[in-house]
JSON list of C-alpha atoms in Angstrom, two decimals:
[
{"chain": "A", "resi": 987, "resn": "UNK", "atom": "CA", "xyz": [129.18, 101.70, 129.94]},
{"chain": "A", "resi": 988, "resn": "UNK", "atom": "CA", "xyz": [126.91, 104.72, 129.52]},
{"chain": "A", "resi": 989, "resn": "UNK", "atom": "CA", "xyz": [123.16, 104.60, 130.11]},
{"chain": "A", "resi": 990, "resn": "UNK", "atom": "CA", "xyz": [122.56, 104.92, 126.39]},
{"chain": "A", "resi": 991, "resn": "UNK", "atom": "CA", "xyz": [124.82, 101.94, 125.66]},
{"chain": "A", "resi": 992, "resn": "UNK", "atom": "CA", "xyz": [123.06, 99.87, 128.34]},
{"chain": "A", "resi": 993, "resn": "UNK", "atom": "CA", "xyz": [119.70, 100.83, 126.84]},
{"chain": "A", "resi": 994, "resn": "UNK", "atom": "CA", "xyz": [120.79, 99.89, 123.31]},
{"chain": "A", "resi": 995, "resn": "UNK", "atom": "CA", "xyz": [122.27, 96.59, 124.53]},
{"chain": "A", "resi": 996, "resn": "UNK", "atom": "CA", "xyz": [119.06, 95.79, 126.42]},
{"chain": "A", "resi": 997, "resn": "UNK", "atom": "CA", "xyz": [116.89, 96.53, 123.39]},
{"chain": "A", "resi": 998, "resn": "UNK", "atom": "CA", "xyz": [119.22, 94.49, 121.17]},
{"chain": "A", "resi": 999, "resn": "UNK", "atom": "CA", "xyz": [119.05, 91.50, 123.52]},
{"chain": "A", "resi": 1000, "resn": "UNK", "atom": "CA", "xyz": [115.27, 91.78, 123.74]},
{"chain": "A", "resi": 1001, "resn": "UNK", "atom": "CA", "xyz": [115.05, 91.74, 119.97]},
{"chain": "A", "resi": 1002, "resn": "UNK", "atom": "CA", "xyz": [117.37, 88.74, 119.71]},
{"chain": "A", "resi": 1003, "resn": "UNK", "atom": "CA", "xyz": [115.31, 86.73, 122.17]},
{"chain": "A", "resi": 1004, "resn": "UNK", "atom": "CA", "xyz": [111.91, 87.75, 120.84]},
{"chain": "A", "resi": 1005, "resn": "UNK", "atom": "CA", "xyz": [110.00, 85.60, 118.40]},
{"chain": "A", "resi": 1006, "resn": "UNK", "atom": "CA", "xyz": [107.37, 88.23, 117.63]},
{"chain": "A", "resi": 1007, "resn": "UNK", "atom": "CA", "xyz": [109.64, 90.84, 116.06]},
{"chain": "A", "resi": 1008, "resn": "UNK", "atom": "CA", "xyz": [110.24, 90.44, 112.35]},
{"chain": "A", "resi": 1009, "resn": "UNK", "atom": "CA", "xyz": [112.80, 92.46, 110.35]},
{"chain": "A", "resi": 1010, "resn": "UNK", "atom": "CA", "xyz": [110.02, 94.69, 108.99]},
{"chain": "A", "resi": 1011, "resn": "UNK", "atom": "CA", "xyz": [109.19, 95.64, 112.60]},
{"chain": "A", "resi": 1012, "resn": "UNK", "atom": "CA", "xyz": [112.68, 97.11, 113.02]},
{"chain": "A", "resi": 1013, "resn": "UNK", "atom": "CA", "xyz": [112.02, 99.95, 110.63]},
{"chain": "A", "resi": 1014, "resn": "UNK", "atom": "CA", "xyz": [109.30, 102.59, 110.40]},
{"chain": "A", "resi": 1015, "resn": "UNK", "atom": "CA", "xyz": [106.50, 101.94, 107.91]},
{"chain": "A", "resi": 1016, "resn": "UNK", "atom": "CA", "xyz": [107.00, 103.38, 104.44]},
{"chain": "A", "resi": 1017, "resn": "UNK", "atom": "CA", "xyz": [104.65, 106.33, 103.82]},
{"chain": "A", "resi": 1018, "resn": "UNK", "atom": "CA", "xyz": [101.96, 105.61, 101.23]},
{"chain": "A", "resi": 1019, "resn": "UNK", "atom": "CA", "xyz": [103.44, 108.04, 98.70]},
{"chain": "A", "resi": 1020, "resn": "UNK", "atom": "CA", "xyz": [106.71, 106.05, 98.63]},
{"chain": "A", "resi": 1021, "resn": "UNK", "atom": "CA", "xyz": [105.32, 102.54, 99.09]},
{"chain": "A", "resi": 1022, "resn": "UNK", "atom": "CA", "xyz": [105.87, 100.31, 96.09]},
{"chain": "A", "resi": 1023, "resn": "UNK", "atom": "CA", "xyz": [108.26, 102.61, 94.22]},
{"chain": "A", "resi": 1024, "resn": "UNK", "atom": "CA", "xyz": [110.67, 100.74, 91.98]},
{"chain": "A", "resi": 1025, "resn": "UNK", "atom": "CA", "xyz": [114.06, 101.87, 90.83]},
{"chain": "A", "resi": 1026, "resn": "UNK", "atom": "CA", "xyz": [113.60, 103.06, 87.24]},
{"chain": "A", "resi": 1027, "resn": "UNK", "atom": "CA", "xyz": [117.32, 102.85, 86.47]},
{"chain": "A", "resi": 1028, "resn": "UNK", "atom": "CA", "xyz": [119.16, 99.87, 85.03]},
{"chain": "A", "resi": 1029, "resn": "UNK", "atom": "CA", "xyz": [121.93, 98.38, 87.11]},
{"chain": "A", "resi": 1030, "resn": "UNK", "atom": "CA", "xyz": [124.55, 99.12, 84.47]},
{"chain": "A", "resi": 1031, "resn": "UNK", "atom": "CA", "xyz": [128.17, 99.98, 85.11]},
{"chain": "A", "resi": 1032, "resn": "UNK", "atom": "CA", "xyz": [127.63, 103.71, 84.49]},
{"chain": "A", "resi": 1033, "resn": "UNK", "atom": "CA", "xyz": [124.82, 103.94, 87.08]},
{"chain": "A", "resi": 1034, "resn": "UNK", "atom": "CA", "xyz": [126.82, 101.90, 89.61]},
{"chain": "A", "resi": 1035, "resn": "UNK", "atom": "CA", "xyz": [129.89, 104.12, 89.15]},
{"chain": "A", "resi": 1036, "resn": "UNK", "atom": "CA", "xyz": [127.77, 107.25, 89.47]},
{"chain": "A", "resi": 1037, "resn": "UNK", "atom": "CA", "xyz": [126.11, 105.78, 92.56]},
{"chain": "A", "resi": 1038, "resn": "UNK", "atom": "CA", "xyz": [129.47, 105.03, 94.14]},
{"chain": "A", "resi": 1039, "resn": "UNK", "atom": "CA", "xyz": [130.72, 108.54, 93.37]},
{"chain": "A", "resi": 1040, "resn": "UNK", "atom": "CA", "xyz": [127.55, 110.12, 94.81]},
{"chain": "A", "resi": 1041, "resn": "UNK", "atom": "CA", "xyz": [127.75, 107.86, 97.89]},
{"chain": "A", "resi": 1042, "resn": "UNK", "atom": "CA", "xyz": [131.39, 108.85, 98.47]},
{"chain": "A", "resi": 1043, "resn": "UNK", "atom": "CA", "xyz": [130.51, 112.55, 98.32]},
{"chain": "A", "resi": 1044, "resn": "UNK", "atom": "CA", "xyz": [127.22, 112.59, 100.22]},
{"chain": "A", "resi": 1045, "resn": "UNK", "atom": "CA", "xyz": [127.09, 109.48, 102.43]},
{"chain": "A", "resi": 1046, "resn": "UNK", "atom": "CA", "xyz": [130.51, 108.10, 103.33]},
{"chain": "A", "resi": 1047, "resn": "UNK", "atom": "CA", "xyz": [131.34, 110.74, 105.96]},
{"chain": "A", "resi": 1048, "resn": "UNK", "atom": "CA", "xyz": [128.67, 109.19, 108.19]},
{"chain": "A", "resi": 1049, "resn": "UNK", "atom": "CA", "xyz": [128.04, 105.70, 106.81]},
{"chain": "A", "resi": 1050, "resn": "UNK", "atom": "CA", "xyz": [131.71, 105.03, 106.01]},
{"chain": "A", "resi": 1051, "resn": "UNK", "atom": "CA", "xyz": [133.50, 104.00, 102.86]},
{"chain": "A", "resi": 1052, "resn": "UNK", "atom": "CA", "xyz": [132.73, 100.39, 103.81]},
{"chain": "A", "resi": 1053, "resn": "UNK", "atom": "CA", "xyz": [129.00, 101.19, 104.41]},
{"chain": "A", "resi": 1054, "resn": "UNK", "atom": "CA", "xyz": [129.22, 99.95, 108.01]},
{"chain": "A", "resi": 1055, "resn": "UNK", "atom": "CA", "xyz": [128.10, 103.18, 109.70]},
{"chain": "A", "resi": 1056, "resn": "UNK", "atom": "CA", "xyz": [131.60, 104.06, 110.87]},
{"chain": "A", "resi": 1057, "resn": "UNK", "atom": "CA", "xyz": [132.54, 107.09, 108.79]},
{"chain": "A", "resi": 1058, "resn": "UNK", "atom": "CA", "xyz": [134.73, 109.86, 110.25]},
{"chain": "A", "resi": 1059, "resn": "UNK", "atom": "CA", "xyz": [131.64, 111.89, 111.25]},
{"chain": "A", "resi": 1060, "resn": "UNK", "atom": "CA", "xyz": [129.70, 108.92, 112.71]},
{"chain": "A", "resi": 1061, "resn": "UNK", "atom": "CA", "xyz": [130.96, 109.24, 116.27]},
{"chain": "A", "resi": 1062, "resn": "UNK", "atom": "CA", "xyz": [128.93, 112.31, 117.11]},
{"chain": "A", "resi": 1063, "resn": "UNK", "atom": "CA", "xyz": [125.48, 110.89, 116.46]},
{"chain": "A", "resi": 1064, "resn": "UNK", "atom": "CA", "xyz": [122.98, 109.07, 118.67]},
{"chain": "A", "resi": 1065, "resn": "UNK", "atom": "CA", "xyz": [121.57, 106.99, 117.18]},
{"chain": "A", "resi": 1066, "resn": "UNK", "atom": "CA", "xyz": [124.64, 106.27, 115.06]},
{"chain": "A", "resi": 1067, "resn": "UNK", "atom": "CA", "xyz": [124.41, 106.13, 111.27]},
{"chain": "A", "resi": 1068, "resn": "UNK", "atom": "CA", "xyz": [123.01, 102.88, 109.92]},
{"chain": "A", "resi": 1069, "resn": "UNK", "atom": "CA", "xyz": [125.32, 100.01, 109.07]},
{"chain": "A", "resi": 1070, "resn": "UNK", "atom": "CA", "xyz": [124.08, 99.69, 105.50]},
{"chain": "A", "resi": 1071, "resn": "UNK", "atom": "CA", "xyz": [125.70, 96.28, 104.97]},
{"chain": "A", "resi": 1072, "resn": "UNK", "atom": "CA", "xyz": [123.79, 94.85, 107.94]},
{"chain": "A", "resi": 1073, "resn": "UNK", "atom": "CA", "xyz": [120.61, 96.65, 106.94]},
{"chain": "A", "resi": 1074, "resn": "UNK", "atom": "CA", "xyz": [120.67, 95.27, 103.39]},
{"chain": "A", "resi": 1075, "resn": "UNK", "atom": "CA", "xyz": [121.81, 91.73, 104.21]},
{"chain": "A", "resi": 1076, "resn": "UNK", "atom": "CA", "xyz": [119.84, 91.13, 107.43]},
{"chain": "A", "resi": 1077, "resn": "UNK", "atom": "CA", "xyz": [116.74, 93.33, 107.31]},
{"chain": "A", "resi": 1078, "resn": "UNK", "atom": "CA", "xyz": [116.43, 93.36, 103.49]},
{"chain": "A", "resi": 1079, "resn": "UNK", "atom": "CA", "xyz": [114.34, 96.53, 103.16]},
{"chain": "A", "resi": 1080, "resn": "UNK", "atom": "CA", "xyz": [112.62, 97.21, 99.84]},
{"chain": "A", "resi": 1081, "resn": "UNK", "atom": "CA", "xyz": [114.29, 99.81, 97.67]},
{"chain": "A", "resi": 1082, "resn": "UNK", "atom": "CA", "xyz": [111.34, 102.15, 98.23]},
{"chain": "A", "resi": 1083, "resn": "UNK", "atom": "CA", "xyz": [112.29, 102.24, 101.94]},
{"chain": "A", "resi": 1084, "resn": "UNK", "atom": "CA", "xyz": [115.83, 103.39, 101.14]},
{"chain": "A", "resi": 1085, "resn": "UNK", "atom": "CA", "xyz": [114.54, 105.91, 98.60]},
{"chain": "A", "resi": 1086, "resn": "UNK", "atom": "CA", "xyz": [112.21, 107.42, 101.21]},
{"chain": "A", "resi": 1087, "resn": "UNK", "atom": "CA", "xyz": [114.84, 107.51, 103.98]},
{"chain": "A", "resi": 1088, "resn": "UNK", "atom": "CA", "xyz": [117.48, 109.10, 101.75]},
{"chain": "A", "resi": 1089, "resn": "UNK", "atom": "CA", "xyz": [115.08, 111.60, 100.20]},
{"chain": "A", "resi": 1090, "resn": "UNK", "atom": "CA", "xyz": [113.31, 112.72, 103.40]},
{"chain": "A", "resi": 1091, "resn": "UNK", "atom": "CA", "xyz": [116.03, 112.07, 106.01]},
{"chain": "A", "resi": 1092, "resn": "UNK", "atom": "CA", "xyz": [115.42, 112.15, 109.76]},
{"chain": "A", "resi": 1093, "resn": "UNK", "atom": "CA", "xyz": [112.73, 114.86, 109.61]},
{"chain": "A", "resi": 1094, "resn": "UNK", "atom": "CA", "xyz": [110.70, 112.55, 107.35]},
{"chain": "A", "resi": 1095, "resn": "UNK", "atom": "CA", "xyz": [110.22, 109.91, 110.05]},
{"chain": "A", "resi": 1096, "resn": "UNK", "atom": "CA", "xyz": [106.69, 109.25, 111.36]},
{"chain": "A", "resi": 1097, "resn": "UNK", "atom": "CA", "xyz": [105.89, 110.84, 114.74]},
{"chain": "A", "resi": 1098, "resn": "UNK", "atom": "CA", "xyz": [106.17, 107.49, 116.57]},
{"chain": "A", "resi": 1099, "resn": "UNK", "atom": "CA", "xyz": [109.80, 107.23, 115.44]},
{"chain": "A", "resi": 1100, "resn": "UNK", "atom": "CA", "xyz": [110.78, 110.84, 116.24]},
{"chain": "A", "resi": 1101, "resn": "UNK", "atom": "CA", "xyz": [112.24, 109.93, 119.65]},
{"chain": "A", "resi": 1102, "resn": "UNK", "atom": "CA", "xyz": [115.10, 108.28, 117.74]},
{"chain": "A", "resi": 1103, "resn": "UNK", "atom": "CA", "xyz": [115.98, 111.80, 116.58]},
{"chain": "A", "resi": 1104, "resn": "UNK", "atom": "CA", "xyz": [117.76, 110.62, 113.42]},
{"chain": "A", "resi": 1105, "resn": "UNK", "atom": "CA", "xyz": [120.41, 113.01, 112.14]},
{"chain": "A", "resi": 1106, "resn": "UNK", "atom": "CA", "xyz": [120.00, 111.69, 108.59]},
{"chain": "A", "resi": 1107, "resn": "UNK", "atom": "CA", "xyz": [120.02, 114.74, 106.30]},
{"chain": "A", "resi": 1108, "resn": "UNK", "atom": "CA", "xyz": [117.19, 115.55, 103.92]},
{"chain": "A", "resi": 1109, "resn": "UNK", "atom": "CA", "xyz": [118.63, 115.04, 100.43]},
{"chain": "A", "resi": 1110, "resn": "UNK", "atom": "CA", "xyz": [115.62, 115.82, 98.21]},
{"chain": "A", "resi": 1111, "resn": "UNK", "atom": "CA", "xyz": [116.75, 119.43, 97.71]},
{"chain": "A", "resi": 1112, "resn": "UNK", "atom": "CA", "xyz": [120.33, 118.52, 96.81]},
{"chain": "A", "resi": 1113, "resn": "UNK", "atom": "CA", "xyz": [120.04, 115.20, 94.95]},
{"chain": "A", "resi": 1114, "resn": "UNK", "atom": "CA", "xyz": [117.75, 114.36, 92.05]},
{"chain": "A", "resi": 1115, "resn": "UNK", "atom": "CA", "xyz": [115.54, 111.30, 92.33]},
{"chain": "A", "resi": 1116, "resn": "UNK", "atom": "CA", "xyz": [117.77, 109.57, 89.78]},
{"chain": "A", "resi": 1117, "resn": "UNK", "atom": "CA", "xyz": [120.83, 110.39, 91.91]},
{"chain": "A", "resi": 1118, "resn": "UNK", "atom": "CA", "xyz": [119.14, 108.76, 94.91]},
{"chain": "A", "resi": 1119, "resn": "UNK", "atom": "CA", "xyz": [118.28, 105.68, 92.83]},
{"chain": "A", "resi": 1120, "resn": "UNK", "atom": "CA", "xyz": [121.93, 105.46, 91.69]},
{"chain": "A", "resi": 1121, "resn": "UNK", "atom": "CA", "xyz": [123.10, 105.55, 95.30]},
{"chain": "A", "resi": 1122, "resn": "UNK", "atom": "CA", "xyz": [120.63, 102.76, 96.10]},
{"chain": "A", "resi": 1123, "resn": "UNK", "atom": "CA", "xyz": [121.95, 100.65, 93.20]},
{"chain": "A", "resi": 1124, "resn": "UNK", "atom": "CA", "xyz": [125.46, 101.12, 94.56]},
{"chain": "A", "resi": 1125, "resn": "UNK", "atom": "CA", "xyz": [124.46, 100.27, 98.15]},
{"chain": "A", "resi": 1126, "resn": "UNK", "atom": "CA", "xyz": [122.83, 96.97, 97.13]},
{"chain": "A", "resi": 1127, "resn": "UNK", "atom": "CA", "xyz": [125.80, 96.09, 94.91]},
{"chain": "A", "resi": 1128, "resn": "UNK", "atom": "CA", "xyz": [128.36, 96.97, 97.60]},
{"chain": "A", "resi": 1129, "resn": "UNK", "atom": "CA", "xyz": [126.42, 94.91, 100.15]},
{"chain": "A", "resi": 1130, "resn": "UNK", "atom": "CA", "xyz": [126.76, 91.91, 97.85]},
{"chain": "A", "resi": 1131, "resn": "UNK", "atom": "CA", "xyz": [123.05, 91.74, 97.11]},
{"chain": "A", "resi": 1132, "resn": "UNK", "atom": "CA", "xyz": [123.26, 92.79, 93.47]},
{"chain": "A", "resi": 1133, "resn": "UNK", "atom": "CA", "xyz": [119.81, 93.94, 92.50]},
{"chain": "A", "resi": 1134, "resn": "UNK", "atom": "CA", "xyz": [117.41, 95.16, 95.14]},
{"chain": "A", "resi": 1135, "resn": "UNK", "atom": "CA", "xyz": [114.72, 92.90, 96.62]},
{"chain": "A", "resi": 1136, "resn": "UNK", "atom": "CA", "xyz": [111.07, 92.76, 95.73]},
{"chain": "A", "resi": 1137, "resn": "UNK", "atom": "CA", "xyz": [108.63, 94.78, 97.81]}
]
């Protein structure tokens, strides 16, 4: 086992045995400008299909077709791409969190989280805000959560 794997396993075990860490503590705080944003798009079939198509093109290489962070390009990243199924079902982030992370990518992380050195691309120049919201609709649907949670 590599040092990095030992470190990740240690942190994971510490989190599992800790009573003071809540799911919200496992993610960086949402910047004020993104906090409270709501998806303006309806969860209709057209938006879900568009979201799936956009996800397949822009996200699946890293996050995988099954959204579990195991896409064909995932192996080269530390930290690895997020398992979106686990993120949505266990951590239950608000949709504004996903919008911010997709739009701003790794460079958009607060300074305290920069050591994680996320390779998440910045998509705000390539995807419209509506495209990002469609991807979010698809992610929640594919994770079995249907509509996204309240803030």
